[in-house]
Amino acid sequence: MTSADPIANLAMLIRCPSVTPAEGGALTALAAMLAPLGFTVERMTAREPGMPDIENLYARIGTGGPHLMFAGHTDVVPVGNEAAWTHAPFGAEVAGGEMFGRGAVDMKGGIACFVAAVARQIAKNGPPKGSLSFLITGDEEGPAVNGTIKLLQWAAERGERWDACLVGEPTNPDQLGDMIKIGRRGSVSGTITVHGVQGHAAYPHLADNAVRGVIALTDALMHPPFDAGTENFQPSNLEVTTIDVGNPATNVVPAQAIARFNIRFNDSWTAETVMAEIVRRLDAAARDERLRPGRPPLRYDIAWAERPSHVFLTRNDRLIASLSGAVEAVTGRAPKLSTTGGTSDARFIKDYCPVVEFGLVGQTMHMVDERVAIADLETLTVIYETFLQRWFGDARA
Ligand SMILES: [Zn+2]
């Protein structure tokens, strides 16, 4: 009964202190909402040497097609400075029309609303004409190794197939109805180590300053721009995130300098082509005689961070139109179809079925005093309900 109320659902979830990797009771609470609705709920614990075990949940109602997946996570980021919160981070207190708590928008709120939408639909129209499943991980905010990737593999090995997926991450910048995410940029990180020759600052010809080298290489990465953007994506962008030399002496030329960078790239690249372009730029700068008059090419190494995130764009009219139509029908505003922002677990799901993302307003996510407007919880629930009607309706036609 209570699972039709998103506010009660969210309060129950927030009161579970599920900071990654702790389950914190959140999946148990979710299971207790879904089982009475008729879902078969399964818990799957993922293990990896040297990493904490992670509990995940998969729940399904229905046996036939079409099959819609709702995906998300119950883990939350740490509270940070608890004294700075005006309401207890795991208290789910309501004040001034808002509910406070870690995970309120990212993304226990999205889960609470989707459960409520499903509960209302089942009460009104019976079980969905097809299948509906929840794929919920406890490892989205952490290393994401024992979460969505393994849960998808585990379910697929048991024969689970999906026609579409909605991820309930917070996607709206300012107001409910602003934005649906229909893709994400790719992301690659790397570390460059420049090898010079240590020496006296007054005798630079006897030394080879690694700082000069790292400046030349990082400049080559930042200029010129990688592209001007594409139809659905903003321009690719590389940021140098740190340069470390660690040299305490002003009269010593350092032998080594290390720079790290991250690039967010659009669909004019793949992870492989963007990495090749980065190496091409570094090699060109290392050999550029103007940067190193009379010296041999600069010596450097590059190490790539383990797993690149691949860029993707969802092109599924039925899925996008059902969701965007539902948002517009309820809020009166046509949501922007966007690919901005960071990566999400949608990058793993896209290998199994078309995926879009729509949830709450993201302004307070990961912040002290994370909170959600009570009115937004009700509105999002109605949007999700409308989406369910349209997607299953459309899918049957
Ligand atoms: Zn999230």
Tab-separated table of C-alpha atoms and ligand atoms in Angstrom:
chain	number	residue	atom	x	y	z
A	1	MET	CA	0.000	0.000	0.000
A	2	THR	CA	2.622	2.541	1.077
A	3	SER	CA	4.775	1.785	-1.965
A	4	ALA	CA	2.370	3.917	-4.052
A	5	ASP	CA	3.602	6.909	-2.024
A	6	PRO	CA	6.985	8.177	-3.268
A	7	ILE	CA	7.531	10.249	-0.124
A	8	ALA	CA	7.172	7.253	2.192
A	9	ASN	CA	9.338	5.155	-0.155
A	10	LEU	CA	12.080	7.772	-0.174
A	11	ALA	CA	12.027	8.239	3.602
A	12	MET	CA	12.495	4.496	4.008
A	13	LEU	CA	15.440	4.442	1.597
A	14	ILE	CA	17.178	7.545	3.000
A	15	ARG	CA	17.060	6.041	6.513
A	16	CYS	CA	19.313	3.222	5.258
A	17	PRO	CA	22.916	4.488	5.503
A	18	SER	CA	24.081	2.850	2.268
A	19	VAL	CA	27.355	4.677	1.658
A	20	THR	CA	29.292	2.654	-0.944
A	21	PRO	CA	30.112	-0.213	-0.437
A	22	ALA	CA	27.596	-0.712	2.431
A	23	GLU	CA	24.166	-2.090	1.544
A	24	GLY	CA	22.855	-0.363	4.649
A	25	GLY	CA	19.455	-2.058	4.456
A	26	ALA	CA	18.503	-0.134	1.301
A	27	LEU	CA	18.118	-3.161	-0.979
A	28	THR	CA	16.189	-4.994	1.724
A	29	ALA	CA	13.842	-2.009	1.990
A	30	LEU	CA	13.428	-1.938	-1.792
A	31	ALA	CA	12.763	-5.689	-1.894
A	32	ALA	CA	10.066	-5.186	0.744
A	33	MET	CA	8.365	-2.653	-1.546
A	34	LEU	CA	8.577	-4.771	-4.704
A	35	ALA	CA	7.722	-8.268	-3.479
A	36	PRO	CA	4.129	-7.387	-2.420
A	37	LEU	CA	3.551	-5.901	-5.900
A	38	GLY	CA	4.254	-9.313	-7.439
A	39	PHE	CA	7.934	-8.923	-8.340
A	40	THR	CA	10.319	-11.858	-8.095
A	41	VAL	CA	13.210	-10.293	-6.230
A	42	GLU	CA	16.738	-11.669	-6.363
A	43	ARG	CA	19.851	-10.487	-4.615
A	44	MET	CA	23.213	-10.920	-6.266
A	45	THR	CA	26.496	-10.372	-4.451
A	46	ALA	CA	29.435	-9.522	-6.710
A	47	ARG	CA	32.973	-10.305	-5.653
A	48	GLU	CA	36.359	-9.226	-6.928
A	49	PRO	CA	39.736	-9.932	-5.282
A	50	GLY	CA	40.988	-6.940	-3.315
A	51	MET	CA	37.628	-5.166	-3.416
A	52	PRO	CA	34.701	-5.137	-1.028
A	53	ASP	CA	31.801	-7.468	-1.887
A	54	ILE	CA	28.841	-5.556	-3.293
A	55	GLU	CA	25.189	-6.454	-2.944
A	56	ASN	CA	22.940	-5.847	-5.939
A	57	LEU	CA	19.264	-6.476	-6.681
A	58	TYR	CA	17.308	-7.683	-9.702
A	59	ALA	CA	13.530	-7.856	-9.628
A	60	ARG	CA	11.122	-8.753	-12.411
A	61	ILE	CA	7.399	-8.938	-12.904
A	62	GLY	CA	5.942	-10.636	-15.979
A	63	THR	CA	7.370	-13.274	-18.302
A	64	GLY	CA	6.612	-12.070	-21.825
A	65	GLY	CA	7.706	-9.138	-23.928
A	66	PRO	CA	8.119	-6.297	-24.306
A	67	HIS	CA	10.532	-5.957	-21.416
A	68	LEU	CA	11.331	-2.599	-19.844
A	69	MET	CA	14.183	-2.198	-17.370
A	70	PHE	CA	14.476	0.509	-14.740
A	71	ALA	CA	18.089	0.895	-13.619
A	72	GLY	CA	19.683	2.733	-10.763
A	73	HIS	CA	21.680	2.561	-7.563
A	74	THR	CA	20.906	2.654	-3.858
A	75	ASP	CA	24.459	3.431	-2.773
A	76	VAL	CA	25.262	7.012	-1.890
A	77	VAL	CA	28.381	9.155	-1.528
A	78	PRO	CA	29.687	9.900	1.992
A	79	VAL	CA	27.980	12.687	3.968
A	80	GLY	CA	31.143	14.802	4.214
A	81	ASN	CA	31.067	17.242	7.112
A	82	GLU	CA	28.051	15.946	9.041
A	83	ALA	CA	28.031	19.011	11.327
A	84	ALA	CA	27.390	21.202	8.288
A	85	TRP	CA	24.055	19.478	7.528
A	86	THR	CA	20.996	21.361	8.807
A	87	HIS	CA	19.096	18.044	9.007
A	88	ALA	CA	20.509	14.596	9.766
A	89	PRO	CA	21.837	13.092	6.501
A	90	PHE	CA	20.037	9.777	7.110
A	91	GLY	CA	16.990	11.265	8.865
A	92	ALA	CA	14.670	11.926	5.891
A	93	GLU	CA	13.375	15.018	7.670
A	94	VAL	CA	10.924	17.259	5.854
A	95	ALA	CA	11.227	21.033	6.223
A	96	GLY	CA	10.049	23.894	4.045
A	97	GLY	CA	8.483	21.529	1.522
A	98	GLU	CA	11.700	19.562	1.000
A	99	MET	CA	12.988	16.210	2.182
A	100	PHE	CA	16.616	16.229	3.329
A	101	GLY	CA	19.023	13.322	3.164
A	102	ARG	CA	21.954	11.798	1.364
A	103	GLY	CA	20.637	10.190	-1.796
A	104	ALA	CA	17.453	12.316	-1.885
A	105	VAL	CA	18.113	13.181	-5.545
A	106	ASP	CA	21.052	10.877	-6.402
A	107	MET	CA	19.213	8.639	-6.680
A	108	LYS	CA	17.011	7.096	-4.032
A	109	GLY	CA	14.428	9.715	-5.009
A	110	GLY	CA	14.263	8.392	-8.571
A	111	ILE	CA	13.845	4.821	-7.312
A	112	ALA	CA	11.165	5.869	-4.802
A	113	CYS	CA	9.152	7.550	-7.579
A	114	PHE	CA	9.503	4.674	-10.037
A	115	VAL	CA	8.339	2.161	-7.417
A	116	ALA	CA	5.363	4.412	-6.654
A	117	ALA	CA	4.539	4.749	-10.362
A	118	VAL	CA	4.629	0.980	-10.832
A	119	ALA	CA	2.517	0.404	-7.706
A	120	ARG	CA	-0.117	2.859	-8.951
A	121	GLN	CA	-0.187	1.349	-12.426
A	122	ILE	CA	-0.592	-2.177	-11.039
A	123	ALA	CA	-3.401	-0.978	-8.758
A	124	LYS	CA	-5.193	0.722	-11.673
A	125	ASN	CA	-4.518	-1.581	-14.619
A	126	GLY	CA	-3.002	-4.767	-13.243
A	127	PRO	CA	0.480	-6.058	-14.053
A	128	PRO	CA	2.223	-4.585	-17.125
A	129	LYS	CA	1.399	-6.087	-20.532
A	130	GLY	CA	4.874	-7.481	-20.843
A	131	SER	CA	7.683	-7.481	-18.309
A	132	LEU	CA	9.179	-4.864	-16.060
A	133	SER	CA	12.394	-5.203	-14.113
A	134	PHE	CA	14.492	-3.278	-11.618
A	135	LEU	CA	18.259	-3.540	-12.004
A	136	ILE	CA	19.650	-1.855	-8.916
A	137	THR	CA	23.288	-1.770	-7.902
A	138	GLY	CA	25.108	-0.899	-4.703
A	139	ASP	CA	28.278	0.149	-6.506
A	140	GLU	CA	27.652	3.147	-8.737
A	141	GLU	CA	29.326	5.830	-6.638
A	142	GLY	CA	32.347	3.600	-5.938
A	143	PRO	CA	34.662	1.758	-8.334
A	144	ALA	CA	31.600	0.469	-10.309
A	145	VAL	CA	33.336	-2.885	-10.790
A	146	ASN	CA	30.962	-5.054	-8.754
A	147	GLY	CA	27.848	-3.232	-9.817
A	148	THR	CA	25.928	-2.721	-13.046
A	149	ILE	CA	28.481	-4.451	-15.308
A	150	LYS	CA	28.367	-7.714	-13.374
A	151	LEU	CA	24.665	-7.514	-12.626
A	152	LEU	CA	23.907	-7.151	-16.354
A	153	GLN	CA	26.189	-10.092	-17.189
A	154	TRP	CA	24.636	-12.197	-14.444
A	155	ALA	CA	21.105	-11.470	-15.628
A	156	ALA	CA	21.942	-11.902	-19.326
A	157	GLU	CA	23.545	-15.293	-18.623
A	158	ARG	CA	20.237	-16.366	-17.110
A	159	GLY	CA	18.473	-15.440	-20.313
A	160	GLU	CA	17.230	-11.960	-19.403
A	161	ARG	CA	16.723	-9.744	-22.465
A	162	TRP	CA	15.497	-6.176	-22.440
A	163	ASP	CA	13.870	-3.994	-25.067
A	164	ALA	CA	14.575	-0.658	-23.423
A	165	CYS	CA	15.938	0.872	-20.240
A	166	LEU	CA	15.234	3.995	-18.227
A	167	VAL	CA	17.903	5.120	-15.749
A	168	GLY	CA	16.547	7.268	-12.923
A	169	GLU	CA	19.613	9.460	-12.321
A	170	PRO	CA	19.006	13.165	-11.687
A	171	THR	CA	19.108	14.744	-15.168
A	172	ASN	CA	17.381	18.101	-14.725
A	173	PRO	CA	19.666	21.111	-14.166
A	174	ASP	CA	17.084	23.536	-12.714
A	175	GLN	CA	13.526	22.282	-12.969
A	176	LEU	CA	11.731	18.991	-13.436
A	177	GLY	CA	11.194	18.603	-17.182
A	178	ASP	CA	14.385	20.384	-18.315
A	179	MET	CA	16.358	17.499	-19.699
A	180	ILE	CA	16.423	13.871	-20.785
A	181	LYS	CA	19.825	12.307	-21.399
A	182	ILE	CA	19.941	10.301	-24.599
A	183	GLY	CA	23.660	9.608	-24.647
A	184	ARG	CA	26.881	10.390	-22.923
A	185	ARG	CA	30.303	11.565	-23.935
A	186	GLY	CA	33.211	9.178	-23.641
A	187	SER	CA	35.979	9.667	-21.114
A	188	VAL	CA	39.658	8.746	-21.143
A	189	SER	CA	42.322	9.610	-18.555
A	190	GLY	CA	46.069	9.328	-18.785
A	191	THR	CA	49.336	10.123	-17.040
A	192	ILE	CA	52.387	11.542	-18.807
A	193	THR	CA	55.824	11.232	-17.254
A	194	VAL	CA	58.514	13.494	-18.732
A	195	HIS	CA	62.119	12.370	-18.325
A	196	GLY	CA	64.759	15.122	-18.274
A	197	VAL	CA	68.197	15.477	-16.735
A	198	GLN	CA	68.712	16.973	-13.296
A	199	GLY	CA	71.202	19.797	-12.922
A	200	HIS	CA	72.121	23.264	-11.632
A	201	ALA	CA	69.698	26.068	-12.468
A	202	ALA	CA	72.688	28.239	-13.457
A	203	TYR	CA	73.986	25.617	-15.926
A	204	PRO	CA	70.837	24.633	-17.848
A	205	HIS	CA	72.821	23.487	-20.910
A	206	LEU	CA	74.124	20.598	-18.799
A	207	ALA	CA	70.602	19.682	-17.687
A	208	ASP	CA	67.263	19.031	-19.403
A	209	ASN	CA	64.410	20.652	-17.508
A	210	ALA	CA	61.412	18.318	-17.285
A	211	VAL	CA	59.183	21.310	-16.479
A	212	ARG	CA	59.830	22.786	-19.934
A	213	GLY	CA	58.978	19.400	-21.386
A	214	VAL	CA	55.743	18.932	-19.475
A	215	ILE	CA	54.579	22.431	-20.419
A	216	ALA	CA	55.205	21.717	-24.113
A	217	LEU	CA	53.347	18.394	-23.960
A	218	THR	CA	50.346	19.613	-21.965
A	219	ASP	CA	50.031	22.676	-24.207
A	220	ALA	CA	49.928	20.393	-27.244
A	221	LEU	CA	47.068	18.479	-25.611
A	222	MET	CA	45.012	21.607	-24.970
A	223	HIS	CA	45.515	23.381	-28.336
A	224	PRO	CA	44.001	23.360	-30.848
A	225	PRO	CA	40.478	22.151	-29.881
A	226	PHE	CA	39.820	18.506	-30.762
A	227	ASP	CA	36.636	19.341	-32.678
A	228	ALA	CA	33.799	21.853	-32.850
A	229	GLY	CA	31.053	19.592	-31.531
A	230	THR	CA	28.536	17.456	-33.432
A	231	GLU	CA	24.779	17.466	-33.969
A	232	ASN	CA	24.053	15.854	-30.596
A	233	PHE	CA	27.217	16.584	-28.629
A	234	GLN	CA	29.182	19.561	-27.344
A	235	PRO	CA	32.851	19.920	-28.400
A	236	SER	CA	35.296	17.383	-26.993
A	237	ASN	CA	37.372	18.857	-24.186
A	238	LEU	CA	40.633	17.895	-22.538
A	239	GLU	CA	41.596	19.157	-19.095
A	240	VAL	CA	45.037	18.797	-17.559
A	241	THR	CA	44.105	17.939	-13.980
A	242	THR	CA	47.479	18.048	-12.255
A	243	ILE	CA	51.173	18.692	-12.907
A	244	ASP	CA	53.512	17.322	-10.259
A	245	VAL	CA	57.219	17.982	-10.004
A	246	GLY	CA	57.801	17.989	-6.249
A	247	ASN	CA	61.036	19.914	-6.493
A	248	PRO	CA	61.815	21.762	-3.227
A	249	ALA	CA	64.945	23.593	-4.486
A	250	THR	CA	65.020	26.749	-6.627
A	251	ASN	CA	68.567	26.122	-7.819
A	252	VAL	CA	67.964	22.608	-9.077
A	253	VAL	CA	66.565	21.771	-12.508
A	254	PRO	CA	64.210	18.796	-12.018
A	255	ALA	CA	64.668	15.547	-13.928
A	256	GLN	CA	61.056	14.411	-13.864
A	257	ALA	CA	57.611	15.922	-14.209
A	258	ILE	CA	54.254	14.167	-14.204
A	259	ALA	CA	51.004	15.435	-15.688
A	260	ARG	CA	47.571	13.858	-15.598
A	261	PHE	CA	44.684	14.665	-17.904
A	262	ASN	CA	41.134	13.684	-18.741
A	263	ILE	CA	39.300	14.110	-22.018
A	264	ARG	CA	35.520	14.045	-22.504
A	265	PHE	CA	34.965	13.256	-26.153
A	266	ASN	CA	31.997	13.264	-28.485
A	267	ASP	CA	30.812	10.906	-31.229
A	268	SER	CA	33.318	12.138	-33.780
A	269	TRP	CA	35.812	9.956	-31.899
A	270	THR	CA	36.074	6.515	-30.362
A	271	ALA	CA	38.182	5.845	-27.283
A	272	GLU	CA	40.784	4.338	-29.629
A	273	THR	CA	40.932	7.217	-32.120
A	274	VAL	CA	41.027	9.870	-29.423
A	275	MET	CA	43.909	8.044	-27.694
A	276	ALA	CA	45.750	7.847	-31.007
A	277	GLU	CA	45.250	11.592	-31.543
A	278	ILE	CA	46.636	12.329	-28.074
A	279	VAL	CA	49.750	10.246	-28.788
A	280	ARG	CA	50.152	11.967	-32.169
A	281	ARG	CA	50.053	15.386	-30.507
A	282	LEU	CA	52.519	14.368	-27.796
A	283	ASP	CA	54.957	12.878	-30.331
A	284	ALA	CA	54.782	15.984	-32.497
A	285	ALA	CA	55.468	18.257	-29.519
A	286	ALA	CA	58.280	16.011	-28.276
A	287	ARG	CA	59.997	16.311	-31.672
A	288	ASP	CA	59.266	20.016	-32.221
A	289	GLU	CA	62.697	21.644	-32.717
A	290	ARG	CA	61.299	25.096	-31.938
A	291	LEU	CA	60.421	23.947	-28.434
A	292	ARG	CA	63.811	22.267	-27.895
A	293	PRO	CA	66.426	24.040	-30.022
A	294	GLY	CA	69.515	21.905	-30.502
A	295	ARG	CA	68.218	19.088	-28.315
A	296	PRO	CA	67.139	15.536	-29.111
A	297	PRO	CA	63.420	14.681	-28.922
A	298	LEU	CA	61.867	14.861	-25.496
A	299	ARG	CA	61.602	11.548	-23.660
A	300	TYR	CA	58.250	10.752	-22.089
A	301	ASP	CA	55.955	7.837	-21.215
A	302	ILE	CA	52.192	7.734	-21.273
A	303	ALA	CA	50.058	5.437	-19.118
A	304	TRP	CA	46.311	5.175	-19.711
A	305	ALA	CA	43.807	4.779	-16.902
A	306	GLU	CA	42.323	1.299	-16.923
A	307	ARG	CA	38.913	1.416	-18.532
A	308	PRO	CA	37.919	4.131	-20.979
A	309	SER	CA	34.243	5.089	-21.093
A	310	HIS	CA	32.848	4.805	-24.581
A	311	VAL	CA	30.691	7.491	-26.114
A	312	PHE	CA	27.144	6.520	-27.048
A	313	LEU	CA	23.974	7.997	-28.489
A	314	THR	CA	20.582	6.302	-28.200
A	315	ARG	CA	18.453	6.348	-31.338
A	316	ASN	CA	15.223	4.655	-30.341
A	317	ASP	CA	12.228	6.745	-31.310
A	318	ARG	CA	9.699	4.746	-29.311
A	319	LEU	CA	11.674	5.032	-26.078
A	320	ILE	CA	12.609	8.683	-26.503
A	321	ALA	CA	9.162	9.731	-27.714
A	322	SER	CA	7.345	7.897	-24.860
A	323	LEU	CA	9.518	9.557	-22.245
A	324	SER	CA	9.710	12.983	-23.762
A	325	GLY	CA	5.958	12.935	-24.454
A	326	ALA	CA	5.268	11.942	-20.836
A	327	VAL	CA	7.469	14.760	-19.528
A	328	GLU	CA	5.736	17.292	-21.726
A	329	ALA	CA	2.236	15.995	-20.931
A	330	VAL	CA	2.846	16.332	-17.181
A	331	THR	CA	5.052	19.439	-16.939
A	332	GLY	CA	3.921	21.308	-20.051
A	333	ARG	CA	7.539	21.677	-21.107
A	334	ALA	CA	9.421	19.930	-23.897
A	335	PRO	CA	12.586	18.455	-22.370
A	336	LYS	CA	15.940	19.041	-24.037
A	337	LEU	CA	17.460	15.819	-25.378
A	338	SER	CA	21.008	16.088	-24.106
A	339	THR	CA	24.332	14.270	-23.953
A	340	THR	CA	26.045	16.631	-21.497
A	341	GLY	CA	27.508	15.870	-18.103
A	342	GLY	CA	29.573	13.033	-16.686
A	343	THR	CA	29.398	9.343	-17.372
A	344	SER	CA	26.770	7.095	-15.784
A	345	ASP	CA	25.991	3.390	-15.648
A	346	ALA	CA	24.001	3.915	-18.867
A	347	ARG	CA	27.353	3.434	-20.621
A	348	PHE	CA	27.244	-0.250	-19.612
A	349	ILE	CA	23.531	-0.741	-20.256
A	350	LYS	CA	23.765	0.566	-23.839
A	351	ASP	CA	25.497	-2.715	-24.785
A	352	TYR	CA	22.261	-4.587	-23.954
A	353	CYS	CA	19.396	-2.306	-25.023
A	354	PRO	CA	18.546	1.297	-25.882
A	355	VAL	CA	18.839	3.467	-22.762
A	356	VAL	CA	17.694	6.937	-21.729
A	357	GLU	CA	17.950	8.779	-18.434
A	358	PHE	CA	15.469	10.957	-16.601
A	359	GLY	CA	15.166	11.711	-12.895
A	360	LEU	CA	15.028	14.539	-10.390
A	361	VAL	CA	16.693	17.975	-10.326
A	362	GLY	CA	20.382	17.429	-9.687
A	363	GLN	CA	21.362	20.689	-8.002
A	364	THR	CA	22.150	19.304	-4.531
A	365	MET	CA	23.577	15.910	-5.494
A	366	HIS	CA	26.738	14.957	-3.577
A	367	MET	CA	26.385	18.178	-1.518
A	368	VAL	CA	25.836	18.891	2.142
A	369	ASP	CA	22.046	19.231	2.673
A	370	GLU	CA	21.148	17.133	-0.368
A	371	ARG	CA	17.382	17.535	-0.662
A	372	VAL	CA	14.389	17.180	-2.929
A	373	ALA	CA	11.185	19.187	-3.260
A	374	ILE	CA	8.243	17.094	-2.046
A	375	ALA	CA	6.212	18.407	-4.993
A	376	ASP	CA	8.852	17.082	-7.406
A	377	LEU	CA	8.496	13.565	-5.985
A	378	GLU	CA	4.798	13.550	-6.830
A	379	THR	CA	5.367	15.099	-10.274
A	380	LEU	CA	8.136	12.648	-11.175
A	381	THR	CA	5.920	9.761	-10.102
A	382	VAL	CA	3.172	10.959	-12.467
A	383	ILE	CA	5.737	11.391	-15.269
A	384	TYR	CA	7.000	7.830	-14.744
A	385	GLU	CA	3.419	6.545	-14.648
A	386	THR	CA	2.610	8.305	-17.915
A	387	PHE	CA	5.805	6.955	-19.439
A	388	LEU	CA	4.874	3.396	-18.417
A	389	GLN	CA	1.427	3.769	-20.008
A	390	ARG	CA	2.874	5.179	-23.211
A	391	TRP	CA	5.804	2.783	-23.552
A	392	PHE	CA	3.794	-0.371	-22.890
A	393	GLY	CA	0.917	1.038	-24.924
A	394	ASP	CA	3.222	1.890	-27.814
A	395	ALA	CA	5.084	-1.370	-27.520
A	396	ARG	CA	1.847	-3.348	-27.835
A	397	ALA	CA	0.650	-1.450	-30.896
B	1	ZN	ZN	23.753	8.614	-9.173
